[in-house]
Short mmCIF file of C-alpha atoms in Angstrom, two decimals:
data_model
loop_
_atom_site.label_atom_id
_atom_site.label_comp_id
_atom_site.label_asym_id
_atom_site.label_seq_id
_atom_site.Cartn_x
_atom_site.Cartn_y
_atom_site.Cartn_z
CA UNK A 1 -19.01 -8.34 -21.98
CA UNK A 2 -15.63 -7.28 -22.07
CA UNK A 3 -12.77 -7.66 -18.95
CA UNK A 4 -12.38 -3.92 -18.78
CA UNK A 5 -14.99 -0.88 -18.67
CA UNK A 6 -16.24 0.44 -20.93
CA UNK A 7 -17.67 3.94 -21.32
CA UNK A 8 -20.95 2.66 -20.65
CA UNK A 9 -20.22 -0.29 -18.74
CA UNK A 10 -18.26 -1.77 -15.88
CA UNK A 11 -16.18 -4.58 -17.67
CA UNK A 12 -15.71 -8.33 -16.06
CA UNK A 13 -13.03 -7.46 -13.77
CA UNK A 14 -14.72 -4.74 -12.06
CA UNK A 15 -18.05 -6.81 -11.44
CA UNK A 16 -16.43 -9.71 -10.01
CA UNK A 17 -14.41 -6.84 -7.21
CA UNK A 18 -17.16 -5.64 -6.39
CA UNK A 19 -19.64 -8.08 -5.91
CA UNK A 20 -16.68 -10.17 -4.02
CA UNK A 21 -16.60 -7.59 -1.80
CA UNK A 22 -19.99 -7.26 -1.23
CA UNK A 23 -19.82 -11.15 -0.01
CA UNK A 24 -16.99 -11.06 1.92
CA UNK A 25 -18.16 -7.99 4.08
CA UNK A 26 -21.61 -10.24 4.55
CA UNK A 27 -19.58 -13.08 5.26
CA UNK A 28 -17.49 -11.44 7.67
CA UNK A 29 -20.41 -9.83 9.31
CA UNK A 30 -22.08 -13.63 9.49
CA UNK A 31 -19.05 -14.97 11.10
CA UNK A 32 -18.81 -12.22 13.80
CA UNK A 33 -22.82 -12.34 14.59
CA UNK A 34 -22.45 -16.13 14.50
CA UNK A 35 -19.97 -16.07 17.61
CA UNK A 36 -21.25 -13.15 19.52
CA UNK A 37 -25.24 -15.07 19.15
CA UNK A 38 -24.80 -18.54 18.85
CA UNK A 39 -21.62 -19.60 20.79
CA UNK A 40 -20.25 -19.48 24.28
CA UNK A 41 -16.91 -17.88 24.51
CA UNK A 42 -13.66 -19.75 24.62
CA UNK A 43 -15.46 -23.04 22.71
CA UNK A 44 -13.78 -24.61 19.66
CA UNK A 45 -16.99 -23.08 17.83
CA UNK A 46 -16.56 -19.98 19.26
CA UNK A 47 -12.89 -19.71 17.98
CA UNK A 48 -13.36 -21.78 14.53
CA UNK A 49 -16.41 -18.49 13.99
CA UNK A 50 -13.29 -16.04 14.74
CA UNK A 51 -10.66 -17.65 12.73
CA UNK A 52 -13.34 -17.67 10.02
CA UNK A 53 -13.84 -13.85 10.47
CA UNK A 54 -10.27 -12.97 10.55
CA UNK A 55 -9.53 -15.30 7.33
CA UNK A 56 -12.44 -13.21 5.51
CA UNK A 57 -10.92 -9.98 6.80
CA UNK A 58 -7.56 -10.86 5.29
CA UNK A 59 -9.12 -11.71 2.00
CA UNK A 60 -11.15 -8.70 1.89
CA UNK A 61 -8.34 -6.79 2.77
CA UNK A 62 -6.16 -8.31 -0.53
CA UNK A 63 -9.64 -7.89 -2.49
CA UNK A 64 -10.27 -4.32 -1.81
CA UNK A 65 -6.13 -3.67 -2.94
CA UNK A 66 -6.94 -5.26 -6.04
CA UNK A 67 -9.98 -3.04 -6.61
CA UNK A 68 -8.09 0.01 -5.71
CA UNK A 69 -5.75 -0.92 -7.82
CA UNK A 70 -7.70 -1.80 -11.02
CA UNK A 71 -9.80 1.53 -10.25
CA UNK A 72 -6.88 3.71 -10.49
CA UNK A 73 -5.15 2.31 -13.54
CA UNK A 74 -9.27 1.81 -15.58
CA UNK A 75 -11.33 4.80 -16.72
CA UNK A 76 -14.65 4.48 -14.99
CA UNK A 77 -18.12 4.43 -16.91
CA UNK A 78 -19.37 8.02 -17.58
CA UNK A 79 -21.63 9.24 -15.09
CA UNK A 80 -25.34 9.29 -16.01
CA UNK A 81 -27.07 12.75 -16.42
CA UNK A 82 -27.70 14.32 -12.90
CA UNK A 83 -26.86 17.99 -11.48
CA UNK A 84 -23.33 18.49 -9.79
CA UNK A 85 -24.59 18.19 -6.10
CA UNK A 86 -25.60 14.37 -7.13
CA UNK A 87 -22.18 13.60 -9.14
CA UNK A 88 -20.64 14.92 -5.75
CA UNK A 89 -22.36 13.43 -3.25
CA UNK A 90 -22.31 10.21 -5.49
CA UNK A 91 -18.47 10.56 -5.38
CA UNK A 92 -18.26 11.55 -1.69
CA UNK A 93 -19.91 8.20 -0.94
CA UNK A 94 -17.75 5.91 -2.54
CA UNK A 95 -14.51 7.97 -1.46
CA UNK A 96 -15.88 6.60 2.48
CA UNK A 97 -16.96 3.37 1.27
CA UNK A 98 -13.35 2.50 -0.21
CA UNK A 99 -11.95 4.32 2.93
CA UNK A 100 -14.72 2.06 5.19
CA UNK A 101 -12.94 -1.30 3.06
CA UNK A 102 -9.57 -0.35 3.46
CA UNK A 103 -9.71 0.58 7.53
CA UNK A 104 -12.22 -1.93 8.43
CA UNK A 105 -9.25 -4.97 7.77
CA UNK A 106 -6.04 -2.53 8.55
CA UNK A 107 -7.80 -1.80 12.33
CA UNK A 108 -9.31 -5.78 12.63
CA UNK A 109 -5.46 -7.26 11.94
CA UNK A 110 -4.13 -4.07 14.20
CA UNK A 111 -6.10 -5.05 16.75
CA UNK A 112 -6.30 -9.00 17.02
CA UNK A 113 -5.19 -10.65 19.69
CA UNK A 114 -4.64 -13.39 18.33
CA UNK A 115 -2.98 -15.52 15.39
CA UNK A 116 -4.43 -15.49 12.21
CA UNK A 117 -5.40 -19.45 10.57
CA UNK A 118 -5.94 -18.43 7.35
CA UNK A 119 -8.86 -20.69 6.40
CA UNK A 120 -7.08 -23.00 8.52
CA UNK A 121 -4.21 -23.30 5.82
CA UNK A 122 -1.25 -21.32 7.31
CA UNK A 123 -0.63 -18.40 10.09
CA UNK A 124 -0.79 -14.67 10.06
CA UNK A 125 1.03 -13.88 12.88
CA UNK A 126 -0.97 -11.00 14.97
CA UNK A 127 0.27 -7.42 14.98
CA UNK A 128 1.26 -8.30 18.28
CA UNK A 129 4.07 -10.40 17.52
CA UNK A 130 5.45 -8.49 14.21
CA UNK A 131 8.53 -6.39 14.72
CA UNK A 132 6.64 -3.39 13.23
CA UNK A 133 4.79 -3.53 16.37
CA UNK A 134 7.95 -3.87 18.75
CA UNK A 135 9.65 -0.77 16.99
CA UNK A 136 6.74 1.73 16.07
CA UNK A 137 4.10 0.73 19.02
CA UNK A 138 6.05 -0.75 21.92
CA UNK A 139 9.52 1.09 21.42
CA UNK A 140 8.91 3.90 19.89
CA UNK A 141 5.24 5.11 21.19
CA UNK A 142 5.90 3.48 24.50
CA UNK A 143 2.72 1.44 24.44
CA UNK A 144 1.61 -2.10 25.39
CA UNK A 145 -0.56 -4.28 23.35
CA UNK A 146 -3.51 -3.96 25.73
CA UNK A 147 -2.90 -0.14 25.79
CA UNK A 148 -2.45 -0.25 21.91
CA UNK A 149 -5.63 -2.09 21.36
CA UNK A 150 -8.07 -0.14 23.13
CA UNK A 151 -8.73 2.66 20.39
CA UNK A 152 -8.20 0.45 17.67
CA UNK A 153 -10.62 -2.37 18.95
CA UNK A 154 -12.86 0.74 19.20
CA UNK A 155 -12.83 2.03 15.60
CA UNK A 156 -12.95 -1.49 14.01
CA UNK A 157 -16.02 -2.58 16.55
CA UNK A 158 -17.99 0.56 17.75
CA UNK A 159 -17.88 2.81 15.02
CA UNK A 160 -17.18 0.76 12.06
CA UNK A 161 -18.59 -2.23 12.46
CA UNK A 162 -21.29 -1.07 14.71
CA UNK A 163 -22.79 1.43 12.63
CA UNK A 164 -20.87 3.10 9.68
CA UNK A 165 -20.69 0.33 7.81
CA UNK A 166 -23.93 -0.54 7.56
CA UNK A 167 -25.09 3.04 7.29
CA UNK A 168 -22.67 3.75 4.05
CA UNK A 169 -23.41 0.03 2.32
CA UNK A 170 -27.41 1.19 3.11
CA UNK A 171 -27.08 4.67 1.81
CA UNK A 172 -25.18 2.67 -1.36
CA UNK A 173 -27.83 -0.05 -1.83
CA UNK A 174 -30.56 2.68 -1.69
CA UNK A 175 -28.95 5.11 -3.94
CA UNK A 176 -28.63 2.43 -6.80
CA UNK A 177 -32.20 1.36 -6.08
CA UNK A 178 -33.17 4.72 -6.45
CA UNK A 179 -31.28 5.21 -9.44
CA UNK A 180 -33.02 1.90 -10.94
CA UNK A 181 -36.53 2.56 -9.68
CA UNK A 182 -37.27 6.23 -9.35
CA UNK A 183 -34.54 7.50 -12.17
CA UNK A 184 -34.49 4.60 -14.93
CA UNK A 185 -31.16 5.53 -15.52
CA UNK A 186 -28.57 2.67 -16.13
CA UNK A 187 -26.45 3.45 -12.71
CA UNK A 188 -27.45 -0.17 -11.47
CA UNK A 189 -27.23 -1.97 -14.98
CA UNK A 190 -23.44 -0.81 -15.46
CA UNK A 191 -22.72 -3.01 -11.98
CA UNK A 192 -25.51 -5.84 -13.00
CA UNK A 193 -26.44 -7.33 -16.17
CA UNK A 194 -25.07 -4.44 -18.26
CA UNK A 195 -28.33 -4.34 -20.49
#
């Protein structure tokens, strides 16, 4: 298999993004359930569950750069044979996916209160305490943190994390299931085995 696609075939390097970033959102989504289920707030297991779930959301957050990265500078497998409306709608949904990956970590770090322990290695400081913050936010929209926070705590946890998420990585799954089961075509090999 090679590193880079092929017209058939997403190569080595493509795989290993996206199936990475399949994980990490899961793992992310573990870590958040974990502490809102199983823990009471304020507890060391409570906090080590959030310091996991911001260290994911970091690494996702480098992971999906790299993707969108390697995506623009590699051609992409041909499409398999379908009518427009499919290639288009096919498109459509993973132009929101990729923009679901890259606000989903921009609007958790905006909107953490809180220091980032990298997998308990180093510190990300939080938004908060950047200078970014002081001149764009505080300064120059005229806003406190708390004030700052609200609509950005919203979009990360009501709308994307609530629901969007898992409605577009749903709509996804299906779609390549139905492209494996219903039209044989090769849509789910190029991402799998490659056979």
């Amino acid at each position: 298999m090679s590193l880079t696609n092929t017209r058939d075939n997403y190569g080595r390097v493509a795989r290993w993004l996206h199936w990475s970033t399949a994980a990490l959102f899961l793992a992310a989504y573990c870590s958040v359930y974990f502490r809102q289920w199983f823990t009471e707030k304020q507890t060391p297991e409570n906090l080590t569950a959030l310091q996991i779930h911001l260290s994911v959301g970091v690494t996702i957050a480098v992971v999906v750069l790299l993707r969108v990265l390697w995506r623009l500078s590699t051609p992409q497998p041909a499409d398999e044979p379908g009518t427009p409306l499919a290639h288009r709608a096919a498109h459509l949904g993973h132009m929101a996916l990729y923009g679901v990956m890259i606000v989903a970590p921009i609007t958790g770090y905006l909107g953490t209160g809180v220091d980032t322990d990298f997998f308990f290695l180093f510190d990300i400081p939080k938004f908060e305490s950047t200078a970014l913050f002081q001149t764009v936010v505080a300064d120059g929209m005229g806003l406190d943190f708390k004030t700052f926070e609200k609509p950005i705590d919203f979009i990360h946890k009501d709308v994307l994390g609530a629901w969007l998420i898992w409605l577009l990585i749903a709509g996804h799954a299906a779609a390549a299931l139905y492209h494996h089961f219903v039209r044989r075509d090769r849509t789910l090999l190029k991402m799998t085995t490659g056979g």
